[in-house]
PDB file of C-alpha atoms in Angstrom:
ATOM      1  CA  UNK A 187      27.524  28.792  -5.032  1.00 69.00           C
ATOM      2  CA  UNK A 188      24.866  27.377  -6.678  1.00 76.00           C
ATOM      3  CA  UNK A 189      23.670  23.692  -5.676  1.00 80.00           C
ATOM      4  CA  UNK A 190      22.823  21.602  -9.301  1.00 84.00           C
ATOM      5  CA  UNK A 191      20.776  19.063  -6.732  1.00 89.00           C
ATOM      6  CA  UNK A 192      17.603  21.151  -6.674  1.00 95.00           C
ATOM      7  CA  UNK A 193      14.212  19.821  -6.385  1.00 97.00           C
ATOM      8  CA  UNK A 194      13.914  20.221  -9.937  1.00 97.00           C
ATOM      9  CA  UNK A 195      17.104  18.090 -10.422  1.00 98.00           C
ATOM     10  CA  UNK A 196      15.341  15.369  -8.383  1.00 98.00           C
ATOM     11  CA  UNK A 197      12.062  15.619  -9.708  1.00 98.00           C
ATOM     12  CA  UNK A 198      13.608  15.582 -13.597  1.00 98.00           C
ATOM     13  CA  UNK A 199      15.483  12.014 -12.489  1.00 98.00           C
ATOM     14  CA  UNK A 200      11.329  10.993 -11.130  1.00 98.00           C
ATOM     15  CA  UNK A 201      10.067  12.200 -14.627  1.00 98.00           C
ATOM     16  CA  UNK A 202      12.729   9.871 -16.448  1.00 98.00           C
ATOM     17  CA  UNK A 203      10.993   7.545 -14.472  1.00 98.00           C
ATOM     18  CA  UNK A 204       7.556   8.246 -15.741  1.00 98.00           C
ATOM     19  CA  UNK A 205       8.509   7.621 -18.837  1.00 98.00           C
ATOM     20  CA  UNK A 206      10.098   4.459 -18.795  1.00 98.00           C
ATOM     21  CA  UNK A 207       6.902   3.433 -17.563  1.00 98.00           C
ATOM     22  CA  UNK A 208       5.420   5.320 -20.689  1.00 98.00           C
ATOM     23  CA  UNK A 209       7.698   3.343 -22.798  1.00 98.00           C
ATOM     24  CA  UNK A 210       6.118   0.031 -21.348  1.00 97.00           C
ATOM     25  CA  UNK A 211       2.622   0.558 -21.299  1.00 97.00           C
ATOM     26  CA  UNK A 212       2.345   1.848 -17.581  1.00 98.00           C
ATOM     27  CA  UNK A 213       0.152   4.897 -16.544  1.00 98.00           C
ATOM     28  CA  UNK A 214       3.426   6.870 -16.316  1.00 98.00           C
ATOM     29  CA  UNK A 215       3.916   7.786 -12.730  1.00 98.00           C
ATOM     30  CA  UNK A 216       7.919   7.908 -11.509  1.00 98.00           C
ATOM     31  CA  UNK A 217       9.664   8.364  -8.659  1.00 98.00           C
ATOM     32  CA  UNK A 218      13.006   8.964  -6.818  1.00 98.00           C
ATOM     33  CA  UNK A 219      13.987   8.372  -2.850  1.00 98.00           C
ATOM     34  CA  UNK A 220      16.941  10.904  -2.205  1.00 98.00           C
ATOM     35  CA  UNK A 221      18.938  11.344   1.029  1.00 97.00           C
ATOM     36  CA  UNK A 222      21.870  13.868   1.551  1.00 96.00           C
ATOM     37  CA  UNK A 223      21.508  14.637  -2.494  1.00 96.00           C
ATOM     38  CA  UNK A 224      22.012  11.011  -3.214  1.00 97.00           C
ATOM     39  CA  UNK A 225      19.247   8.881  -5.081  1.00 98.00           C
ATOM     40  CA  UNK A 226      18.836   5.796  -3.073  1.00 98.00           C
ATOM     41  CA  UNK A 227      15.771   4.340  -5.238  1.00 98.00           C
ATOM     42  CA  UNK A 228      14.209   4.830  -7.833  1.00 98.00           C
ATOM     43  CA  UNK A 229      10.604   3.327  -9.226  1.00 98.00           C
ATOM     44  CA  UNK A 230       7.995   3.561 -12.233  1.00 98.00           C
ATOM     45  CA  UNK A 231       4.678   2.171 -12.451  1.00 98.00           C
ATOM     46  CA  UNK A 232       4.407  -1.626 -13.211  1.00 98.00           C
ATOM     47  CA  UNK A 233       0.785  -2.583 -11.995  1.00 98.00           C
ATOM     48  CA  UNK A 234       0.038  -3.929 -15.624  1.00 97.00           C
ATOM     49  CA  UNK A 235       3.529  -5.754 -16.368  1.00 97.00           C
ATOM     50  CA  UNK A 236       3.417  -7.503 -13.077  1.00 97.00           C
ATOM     51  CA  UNK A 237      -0.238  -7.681 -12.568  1.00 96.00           C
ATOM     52  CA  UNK A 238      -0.023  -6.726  -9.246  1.00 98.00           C
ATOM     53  CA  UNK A 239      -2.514  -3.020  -8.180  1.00 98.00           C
ATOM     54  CA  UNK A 240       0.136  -3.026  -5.815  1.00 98.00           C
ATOM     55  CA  UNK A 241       3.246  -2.390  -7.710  1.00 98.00           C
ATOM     56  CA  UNK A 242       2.776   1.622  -7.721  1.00 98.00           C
ATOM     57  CA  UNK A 243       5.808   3.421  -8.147  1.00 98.00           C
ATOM     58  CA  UNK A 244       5.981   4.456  -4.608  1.00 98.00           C
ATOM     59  CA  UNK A 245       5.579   1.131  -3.206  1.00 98.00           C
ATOM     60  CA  UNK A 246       8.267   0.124  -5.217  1.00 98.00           C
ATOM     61  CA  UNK A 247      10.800   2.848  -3.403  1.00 98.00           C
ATOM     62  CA  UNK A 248       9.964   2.655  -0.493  1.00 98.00           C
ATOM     63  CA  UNK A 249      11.028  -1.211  -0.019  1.00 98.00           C
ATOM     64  CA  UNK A 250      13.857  -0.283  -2.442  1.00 98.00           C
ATOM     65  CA  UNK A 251      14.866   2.700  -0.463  1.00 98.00           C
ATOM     66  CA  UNK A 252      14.258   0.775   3.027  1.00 98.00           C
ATOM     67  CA  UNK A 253      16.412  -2.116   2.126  1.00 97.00           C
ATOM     68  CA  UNK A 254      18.931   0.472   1.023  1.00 97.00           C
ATOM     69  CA  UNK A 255      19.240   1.626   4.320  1.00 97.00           C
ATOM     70  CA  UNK A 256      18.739  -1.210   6.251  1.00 96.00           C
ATOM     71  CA  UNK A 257      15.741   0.108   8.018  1.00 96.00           C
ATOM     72  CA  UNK A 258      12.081   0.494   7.482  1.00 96.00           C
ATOM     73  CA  UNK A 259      12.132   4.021   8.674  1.00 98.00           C
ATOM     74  CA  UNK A 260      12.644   6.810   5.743  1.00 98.00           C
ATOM     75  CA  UNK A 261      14.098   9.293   8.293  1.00 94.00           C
ATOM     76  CA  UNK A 262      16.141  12.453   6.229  1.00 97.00           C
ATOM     77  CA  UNK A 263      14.455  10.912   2.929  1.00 98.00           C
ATOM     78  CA  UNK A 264      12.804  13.173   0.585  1.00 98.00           C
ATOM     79  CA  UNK A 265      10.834  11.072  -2.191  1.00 98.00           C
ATOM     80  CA  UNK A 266      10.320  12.886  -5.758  1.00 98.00           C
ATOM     81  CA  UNK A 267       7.098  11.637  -7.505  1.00 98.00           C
ATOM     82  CA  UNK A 268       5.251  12.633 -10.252  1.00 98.00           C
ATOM     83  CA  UNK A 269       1.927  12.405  -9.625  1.00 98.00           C
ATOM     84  CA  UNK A 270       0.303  12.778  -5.923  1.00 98.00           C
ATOM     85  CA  UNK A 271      -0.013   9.959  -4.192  1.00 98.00           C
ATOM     86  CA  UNK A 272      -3.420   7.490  -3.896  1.00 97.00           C
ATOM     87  CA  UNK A 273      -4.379   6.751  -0.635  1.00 96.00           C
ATOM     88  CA  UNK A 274      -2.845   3.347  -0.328  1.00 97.00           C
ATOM     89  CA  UNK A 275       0.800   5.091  -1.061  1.00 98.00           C
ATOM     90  CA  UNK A 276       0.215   7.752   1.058  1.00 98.00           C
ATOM     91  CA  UNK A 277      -0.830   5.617   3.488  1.00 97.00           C
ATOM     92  CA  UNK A 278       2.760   3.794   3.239  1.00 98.00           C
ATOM     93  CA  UNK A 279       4.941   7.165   3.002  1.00 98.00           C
ATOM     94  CA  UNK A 280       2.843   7.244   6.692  1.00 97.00           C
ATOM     95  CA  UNK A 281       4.175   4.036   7.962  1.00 98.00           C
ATOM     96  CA  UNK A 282       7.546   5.180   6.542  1.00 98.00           C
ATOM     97  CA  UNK A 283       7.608   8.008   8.560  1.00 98.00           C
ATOM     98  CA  UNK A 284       9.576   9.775   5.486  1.00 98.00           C
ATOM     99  CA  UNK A 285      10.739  13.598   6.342  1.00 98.00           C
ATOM    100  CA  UNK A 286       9.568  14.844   2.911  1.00 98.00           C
ATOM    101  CA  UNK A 287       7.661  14.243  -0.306  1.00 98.00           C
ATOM    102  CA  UNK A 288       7.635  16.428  -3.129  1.00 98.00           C
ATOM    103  CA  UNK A 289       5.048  15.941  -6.075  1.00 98.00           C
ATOM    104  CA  UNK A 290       4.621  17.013  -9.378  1.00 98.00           C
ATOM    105  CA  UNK A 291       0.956  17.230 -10.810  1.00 98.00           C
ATOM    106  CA  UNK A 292      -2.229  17.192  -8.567  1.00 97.00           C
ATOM    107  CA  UNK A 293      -4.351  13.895  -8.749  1.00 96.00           C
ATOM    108  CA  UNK A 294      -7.753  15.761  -8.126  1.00 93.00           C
ATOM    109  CA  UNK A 295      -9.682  12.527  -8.437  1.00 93.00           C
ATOM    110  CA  UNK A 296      -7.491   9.592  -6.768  1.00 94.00           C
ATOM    111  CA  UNK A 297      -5.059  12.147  -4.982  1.00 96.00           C
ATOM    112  CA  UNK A 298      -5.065  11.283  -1.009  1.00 95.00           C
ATOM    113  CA  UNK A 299      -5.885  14.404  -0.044  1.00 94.00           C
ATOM    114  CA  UNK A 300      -9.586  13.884  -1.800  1.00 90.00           C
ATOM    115  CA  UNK A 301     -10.303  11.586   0.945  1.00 80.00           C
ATOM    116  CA  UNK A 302      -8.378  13.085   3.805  1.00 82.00           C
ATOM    117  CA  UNK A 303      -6.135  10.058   3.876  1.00 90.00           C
ATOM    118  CA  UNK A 304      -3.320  11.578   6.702  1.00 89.00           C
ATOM    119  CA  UNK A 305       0.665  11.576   6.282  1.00 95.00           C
ATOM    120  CA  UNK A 306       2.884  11.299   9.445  1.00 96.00           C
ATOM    121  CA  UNK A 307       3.125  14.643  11.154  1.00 96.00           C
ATOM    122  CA  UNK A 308       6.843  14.339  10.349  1.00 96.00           C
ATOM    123  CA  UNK A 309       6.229  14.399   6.722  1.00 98.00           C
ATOM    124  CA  UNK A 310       6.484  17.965   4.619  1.00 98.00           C
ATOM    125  CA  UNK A 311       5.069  18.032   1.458  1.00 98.00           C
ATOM    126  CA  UNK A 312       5.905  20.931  -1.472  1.00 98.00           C
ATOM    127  CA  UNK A 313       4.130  20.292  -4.732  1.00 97.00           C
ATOM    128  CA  UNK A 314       4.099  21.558  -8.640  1.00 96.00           C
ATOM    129  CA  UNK A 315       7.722  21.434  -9.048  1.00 97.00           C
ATOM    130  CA  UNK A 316       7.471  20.564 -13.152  1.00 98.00           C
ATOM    131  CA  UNK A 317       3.705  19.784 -13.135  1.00 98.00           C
ATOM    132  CA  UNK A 318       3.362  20.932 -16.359  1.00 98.00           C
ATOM    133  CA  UNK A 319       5.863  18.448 -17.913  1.00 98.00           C
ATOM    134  CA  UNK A 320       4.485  15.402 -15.685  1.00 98.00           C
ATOM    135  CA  UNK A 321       0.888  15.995 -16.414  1.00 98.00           C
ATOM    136  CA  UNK A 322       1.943  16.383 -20.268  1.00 98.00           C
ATOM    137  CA  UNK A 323       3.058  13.073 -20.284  1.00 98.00           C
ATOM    138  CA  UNK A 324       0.382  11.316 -18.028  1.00 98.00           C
ATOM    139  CA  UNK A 325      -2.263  13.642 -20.747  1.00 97.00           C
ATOM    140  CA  UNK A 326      -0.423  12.124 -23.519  1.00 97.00           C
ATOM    141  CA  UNK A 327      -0.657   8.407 -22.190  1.00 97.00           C
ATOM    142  CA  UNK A 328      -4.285   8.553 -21.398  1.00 95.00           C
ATOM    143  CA  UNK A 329      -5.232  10.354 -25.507  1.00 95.00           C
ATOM    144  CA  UNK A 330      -3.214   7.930 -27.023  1.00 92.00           C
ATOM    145  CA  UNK A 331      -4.612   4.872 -24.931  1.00 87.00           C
ATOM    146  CA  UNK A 332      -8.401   6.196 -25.649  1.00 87.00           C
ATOM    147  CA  UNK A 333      -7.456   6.311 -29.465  1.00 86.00           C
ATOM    148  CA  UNK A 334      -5.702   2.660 -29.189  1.00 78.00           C
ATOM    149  CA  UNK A 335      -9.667   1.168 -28.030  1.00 69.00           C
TER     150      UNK A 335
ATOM    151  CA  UNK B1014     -27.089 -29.150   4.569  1.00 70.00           C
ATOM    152  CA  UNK B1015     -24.935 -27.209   7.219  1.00 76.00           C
ATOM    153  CA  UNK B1016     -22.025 -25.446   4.980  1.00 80.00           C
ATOM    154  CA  UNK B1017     -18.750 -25.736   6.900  1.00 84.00           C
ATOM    155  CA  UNK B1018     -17.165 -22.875   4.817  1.00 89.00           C
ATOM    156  CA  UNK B1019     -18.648 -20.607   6.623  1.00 95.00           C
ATOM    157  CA  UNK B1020     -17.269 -16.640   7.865  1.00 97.00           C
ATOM    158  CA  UNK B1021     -16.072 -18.495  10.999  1.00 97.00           C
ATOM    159  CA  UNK B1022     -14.209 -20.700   9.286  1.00 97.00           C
ATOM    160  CA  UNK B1023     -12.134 -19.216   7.205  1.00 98.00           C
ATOM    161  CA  UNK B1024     -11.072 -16.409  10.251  1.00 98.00           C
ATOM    162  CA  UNK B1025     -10.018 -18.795  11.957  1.00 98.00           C
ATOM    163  CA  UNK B1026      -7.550 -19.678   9.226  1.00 98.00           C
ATOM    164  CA  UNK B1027      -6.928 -16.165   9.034  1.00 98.00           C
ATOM    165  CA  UNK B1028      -6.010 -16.199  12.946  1.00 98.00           C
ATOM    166  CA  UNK B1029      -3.969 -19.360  12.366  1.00 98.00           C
ATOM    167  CA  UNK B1030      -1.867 -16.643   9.895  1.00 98.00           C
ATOM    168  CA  UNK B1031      -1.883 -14.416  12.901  1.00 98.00           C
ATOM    169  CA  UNK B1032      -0.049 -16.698  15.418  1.00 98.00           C
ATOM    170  CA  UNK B1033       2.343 -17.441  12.839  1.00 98.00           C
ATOM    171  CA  UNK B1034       3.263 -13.795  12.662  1.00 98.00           C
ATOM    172  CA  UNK B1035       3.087 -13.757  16.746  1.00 98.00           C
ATOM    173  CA  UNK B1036       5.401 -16.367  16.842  1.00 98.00           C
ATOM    174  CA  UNK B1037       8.208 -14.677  14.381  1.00 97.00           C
ATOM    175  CA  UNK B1038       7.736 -11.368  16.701  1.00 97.00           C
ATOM    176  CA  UNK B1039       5.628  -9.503  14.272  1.00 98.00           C
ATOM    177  CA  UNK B1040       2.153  -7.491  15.411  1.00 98.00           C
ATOM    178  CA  UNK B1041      -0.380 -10.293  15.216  1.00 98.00           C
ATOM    179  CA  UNK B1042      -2.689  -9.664  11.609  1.00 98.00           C
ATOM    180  CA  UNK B1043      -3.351 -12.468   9.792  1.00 98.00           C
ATOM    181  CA  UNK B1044      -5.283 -12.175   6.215  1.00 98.00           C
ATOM    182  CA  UNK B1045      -6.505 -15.660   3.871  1.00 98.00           C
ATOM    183  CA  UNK B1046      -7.946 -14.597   0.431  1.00 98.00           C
ATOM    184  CA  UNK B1047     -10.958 -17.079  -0.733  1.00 98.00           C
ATOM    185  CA  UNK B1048     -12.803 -17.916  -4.266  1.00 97.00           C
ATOM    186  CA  UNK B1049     -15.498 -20.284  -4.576  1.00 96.00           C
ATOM    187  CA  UNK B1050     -14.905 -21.896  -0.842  1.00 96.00           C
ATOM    188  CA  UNK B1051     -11.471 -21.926  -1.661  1.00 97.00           C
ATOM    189  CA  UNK B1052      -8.080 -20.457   0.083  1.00 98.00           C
ATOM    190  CA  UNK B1053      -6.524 -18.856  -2.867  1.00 98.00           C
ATOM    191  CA  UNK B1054      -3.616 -16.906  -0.596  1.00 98.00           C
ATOM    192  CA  UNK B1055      -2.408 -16.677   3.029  1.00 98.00           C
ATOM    193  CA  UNK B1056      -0.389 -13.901   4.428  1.00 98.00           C
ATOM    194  CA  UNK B1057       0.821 -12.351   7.925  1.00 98.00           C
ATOM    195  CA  UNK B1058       2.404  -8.988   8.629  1.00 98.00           C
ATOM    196  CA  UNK B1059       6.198  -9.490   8.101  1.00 98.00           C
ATOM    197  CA  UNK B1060       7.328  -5.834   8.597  1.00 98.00           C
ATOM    198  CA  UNK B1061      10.192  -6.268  11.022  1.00 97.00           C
ATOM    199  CA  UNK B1062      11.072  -9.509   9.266  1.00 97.00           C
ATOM    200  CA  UNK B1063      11.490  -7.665   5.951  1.00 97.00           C
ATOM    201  CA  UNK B1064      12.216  -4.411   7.557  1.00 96.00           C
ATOM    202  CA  UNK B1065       9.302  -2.933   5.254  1.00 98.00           C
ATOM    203  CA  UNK B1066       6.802  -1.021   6.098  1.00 98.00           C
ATOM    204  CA  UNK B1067       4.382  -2.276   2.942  1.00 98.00           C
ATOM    205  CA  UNK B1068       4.836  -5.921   4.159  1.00 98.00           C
ATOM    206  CA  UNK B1069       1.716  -6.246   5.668  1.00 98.00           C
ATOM    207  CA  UNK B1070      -0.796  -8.914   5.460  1.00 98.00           C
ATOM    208  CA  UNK B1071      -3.097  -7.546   3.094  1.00 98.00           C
ATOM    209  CA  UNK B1072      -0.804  -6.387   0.554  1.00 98.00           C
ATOM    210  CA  UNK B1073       1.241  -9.306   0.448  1.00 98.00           C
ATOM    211  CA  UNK B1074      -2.135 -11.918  -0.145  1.00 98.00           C
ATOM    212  CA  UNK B1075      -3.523  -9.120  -2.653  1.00 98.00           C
ATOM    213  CA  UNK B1076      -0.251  -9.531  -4.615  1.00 98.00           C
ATOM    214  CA  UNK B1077      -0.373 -13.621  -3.795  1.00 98.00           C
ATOM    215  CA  UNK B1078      -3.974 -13.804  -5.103  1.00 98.00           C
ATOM    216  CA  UNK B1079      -3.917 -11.769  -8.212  1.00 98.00           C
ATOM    217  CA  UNK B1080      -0.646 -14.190  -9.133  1.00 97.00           C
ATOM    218  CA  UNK B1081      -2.825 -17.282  -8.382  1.00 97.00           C
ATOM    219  CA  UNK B1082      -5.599 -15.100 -10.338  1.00 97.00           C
ATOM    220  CA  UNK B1083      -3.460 -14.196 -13.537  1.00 96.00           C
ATOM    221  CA  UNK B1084      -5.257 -10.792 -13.277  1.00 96.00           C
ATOM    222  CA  UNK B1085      -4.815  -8.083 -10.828  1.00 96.00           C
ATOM    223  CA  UNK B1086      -8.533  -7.302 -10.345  1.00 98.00           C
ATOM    224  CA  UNK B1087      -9.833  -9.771  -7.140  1.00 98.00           C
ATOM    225  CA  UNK B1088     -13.589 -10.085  -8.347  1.00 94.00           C
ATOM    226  CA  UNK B1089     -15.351 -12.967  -6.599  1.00 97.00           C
ATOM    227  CA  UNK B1090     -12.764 -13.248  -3.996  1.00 98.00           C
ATOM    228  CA  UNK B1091     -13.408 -12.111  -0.252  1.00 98.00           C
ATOM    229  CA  UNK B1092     -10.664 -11.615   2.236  1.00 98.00           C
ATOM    230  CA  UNK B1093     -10.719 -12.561   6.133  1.00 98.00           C
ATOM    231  CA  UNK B1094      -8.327 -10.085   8.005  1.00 98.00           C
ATOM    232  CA  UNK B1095      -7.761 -10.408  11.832  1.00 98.00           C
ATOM    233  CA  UNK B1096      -7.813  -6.434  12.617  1.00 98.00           C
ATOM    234  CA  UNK B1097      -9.553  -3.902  10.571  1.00 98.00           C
ATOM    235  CA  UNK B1098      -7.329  -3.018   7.579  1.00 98.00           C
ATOM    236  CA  UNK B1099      -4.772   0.270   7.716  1.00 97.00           C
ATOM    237  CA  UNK B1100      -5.576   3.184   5.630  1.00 96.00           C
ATOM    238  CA  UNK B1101      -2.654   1.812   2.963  1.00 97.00           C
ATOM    239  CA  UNK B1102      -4.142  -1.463   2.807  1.00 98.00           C
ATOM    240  CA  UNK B1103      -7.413  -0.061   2.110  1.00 98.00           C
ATOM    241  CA  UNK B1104      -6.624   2.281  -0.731  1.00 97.00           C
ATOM    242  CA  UNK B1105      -4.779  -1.548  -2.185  1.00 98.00           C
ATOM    243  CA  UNK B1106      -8.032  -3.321  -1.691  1.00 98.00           C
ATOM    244  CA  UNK B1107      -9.672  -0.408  -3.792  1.00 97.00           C
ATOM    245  CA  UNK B1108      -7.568  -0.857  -6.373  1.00 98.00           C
ATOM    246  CA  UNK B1109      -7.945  -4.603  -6.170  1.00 98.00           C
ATOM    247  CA  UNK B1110     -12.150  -3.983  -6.655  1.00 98.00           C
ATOM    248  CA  UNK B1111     -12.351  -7.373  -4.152  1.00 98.00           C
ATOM    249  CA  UNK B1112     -15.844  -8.336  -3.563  1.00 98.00           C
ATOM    250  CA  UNK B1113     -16.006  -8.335   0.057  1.00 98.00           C
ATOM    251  CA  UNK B1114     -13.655  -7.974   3.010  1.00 98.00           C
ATOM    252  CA  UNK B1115     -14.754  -9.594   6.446  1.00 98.00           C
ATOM    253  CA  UNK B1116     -12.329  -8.190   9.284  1.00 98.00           C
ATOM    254  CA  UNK B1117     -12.748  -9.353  13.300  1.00 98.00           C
ATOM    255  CA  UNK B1118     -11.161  -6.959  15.369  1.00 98.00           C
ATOM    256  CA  UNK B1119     -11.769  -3.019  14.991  1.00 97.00           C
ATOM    257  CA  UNK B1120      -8.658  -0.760  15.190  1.00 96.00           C
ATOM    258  CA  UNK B1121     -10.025   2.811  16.370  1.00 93.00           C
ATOM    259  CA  UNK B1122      -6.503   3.966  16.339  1.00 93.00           C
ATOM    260  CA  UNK B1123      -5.376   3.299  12.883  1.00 94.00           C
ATOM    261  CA  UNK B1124      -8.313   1.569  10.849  1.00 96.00           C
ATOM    262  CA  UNK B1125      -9.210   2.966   7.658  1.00 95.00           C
ATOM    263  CA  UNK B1126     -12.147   4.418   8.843  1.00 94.00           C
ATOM    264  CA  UNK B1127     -10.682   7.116  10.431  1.00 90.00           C
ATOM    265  CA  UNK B1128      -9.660   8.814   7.834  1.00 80.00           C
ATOM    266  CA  UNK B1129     -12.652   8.401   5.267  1.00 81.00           C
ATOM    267  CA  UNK B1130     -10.608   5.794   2.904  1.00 90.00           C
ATOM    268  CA  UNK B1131     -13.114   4.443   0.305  1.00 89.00           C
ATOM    269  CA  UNK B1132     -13.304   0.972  -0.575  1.00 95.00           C
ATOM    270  CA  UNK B1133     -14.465   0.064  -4.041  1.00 96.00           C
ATOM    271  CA  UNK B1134     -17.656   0.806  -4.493  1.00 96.00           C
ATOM    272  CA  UNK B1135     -18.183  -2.779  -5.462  1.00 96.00           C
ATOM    273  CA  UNK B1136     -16.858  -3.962  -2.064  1.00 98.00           C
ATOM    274  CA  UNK B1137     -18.833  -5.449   0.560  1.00 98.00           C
ATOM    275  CA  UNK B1138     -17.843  -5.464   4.321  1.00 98.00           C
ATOM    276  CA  UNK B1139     -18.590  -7.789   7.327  1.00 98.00           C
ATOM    277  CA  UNK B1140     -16.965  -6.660  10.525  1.00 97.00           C
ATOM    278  CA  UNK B1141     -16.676  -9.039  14.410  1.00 96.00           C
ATOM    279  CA  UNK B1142     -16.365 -12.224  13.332  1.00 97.00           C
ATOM    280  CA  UNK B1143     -13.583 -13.913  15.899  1.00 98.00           C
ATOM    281  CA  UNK B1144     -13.332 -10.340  17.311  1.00 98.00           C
ATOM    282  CA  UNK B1145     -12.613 -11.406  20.593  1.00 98.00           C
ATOM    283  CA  UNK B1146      -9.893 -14.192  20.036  1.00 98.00           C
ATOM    284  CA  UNK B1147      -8.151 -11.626  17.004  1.00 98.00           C
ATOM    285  CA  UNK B1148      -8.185  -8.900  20.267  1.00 98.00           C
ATOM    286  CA  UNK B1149      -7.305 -10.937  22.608  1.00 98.00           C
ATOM    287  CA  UNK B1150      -4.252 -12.124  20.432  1.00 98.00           C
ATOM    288  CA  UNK B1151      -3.468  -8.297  19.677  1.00 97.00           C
ATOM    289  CA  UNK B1152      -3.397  -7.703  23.355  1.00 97.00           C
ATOM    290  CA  UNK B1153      -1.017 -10.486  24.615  1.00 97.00           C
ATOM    291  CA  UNK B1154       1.506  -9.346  22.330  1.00 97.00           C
ATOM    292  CA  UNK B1155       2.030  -5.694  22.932  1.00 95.00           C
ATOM    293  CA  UNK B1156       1.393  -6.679  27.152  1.00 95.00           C
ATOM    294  CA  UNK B1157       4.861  -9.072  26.350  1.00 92.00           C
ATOM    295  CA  UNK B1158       6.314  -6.483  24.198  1.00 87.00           C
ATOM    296  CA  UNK B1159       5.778  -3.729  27.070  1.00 87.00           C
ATOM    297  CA  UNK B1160       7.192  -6.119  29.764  1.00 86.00           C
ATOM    298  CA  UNK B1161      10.270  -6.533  27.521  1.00 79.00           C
ATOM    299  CA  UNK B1162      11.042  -3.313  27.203  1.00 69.00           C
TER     300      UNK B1162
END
């Protein structure tokens, strides 16, 4: 039998993320906090509609997904994002202890591997499920905010 | 003139922020955010409060700050932190592009330093001011939280 709840499933729920935060302005980063094939949170970038460098999508999930569970551990989570993470979210998926992340497009220039930021050694990470359709959008964002100034 | 808003001065605010936490059960790091001479935002780790792992310190006076601010970008502003900021907190403060962080105590273990996080390039950083009383706070609560357990 063939399971629908792929990570391609996932990441496409992370992706309609993205672009609500497309739709308001954001850099247009999503994400998704699944457990047993169950979303549990969900999050888009909103750094410019709250002001706040802090509000990155991933931040956002993992107090969503936390409070969810009633616990600040993300044991048997797997988050979906869009982009790879900056430092400072990678650096919470480490407190989080989360079992998996799973990213769409590379960040080559603020990803946290550039810097050798470290994940918890419980944390697996696959990446470039739907790349092409995540960096499309962020692509998109950044030519049409260039043209806008 | 002798200028009473000195370094010292506003750590030791800081460390007031850290007994606070102390005294709710939370790992002792205490942060104040300053502008012109002038405490802007306070914070202490509330992790097991919230049950969050994001809830520390730093991130919750960055997001205090750039409220008071009206802007998420912390120019001008310098924050006092009790123990060298985590590798999370730093990639925030880069985002935030604060002027200059002063921290007392040094965490070998899981400072941002490790790891090769970058500050902003704009960010300036003073380290051992109140090391010994931030350490010294540090210490007396894991020693009580060992004995409990």
């Amino acid at each position: 039998m063939i399971n629908p709840y792929d990570d391609t499933y996932f990441m496409r729920k992370a992706l309609e993320e993205a672009e609500t935060a497309y739709e308001k302005g954001e850099i247009p980063v999503g994400v998704v906090v699944v457990i047993n094939d169950r979303i549990i949170a969900r999050g888009h970038n909103l750094t410019e509609t709250l002001n706040d460098v802090t509000a990155h999508a991933e931040m956002q999930a993992i107090t969503a997904a936390a409070s969810f569970l009633g616990g600040k551990y993300l044991k048997d989570c797997t988050m979906y994002i869009t982009l790879e993470p900056c430092q400072m979210c990678a650096g919470a998926l480490y407190w989080s202890q989360i079992s998996k992340i799973v990213f769409a497009a590379e960040d080559s220039n603020r990803g946290y591997r550039k810097n050798g930021v470290q994940l918890h050694p419980k944390t697996k990470v696959t990446s470039g499920i739907l790349e092409e359709e995540a960096s499309t959008l962020l692509k998109r964002f950044f030519i049409e905010k260039r043209n806008l100034n």
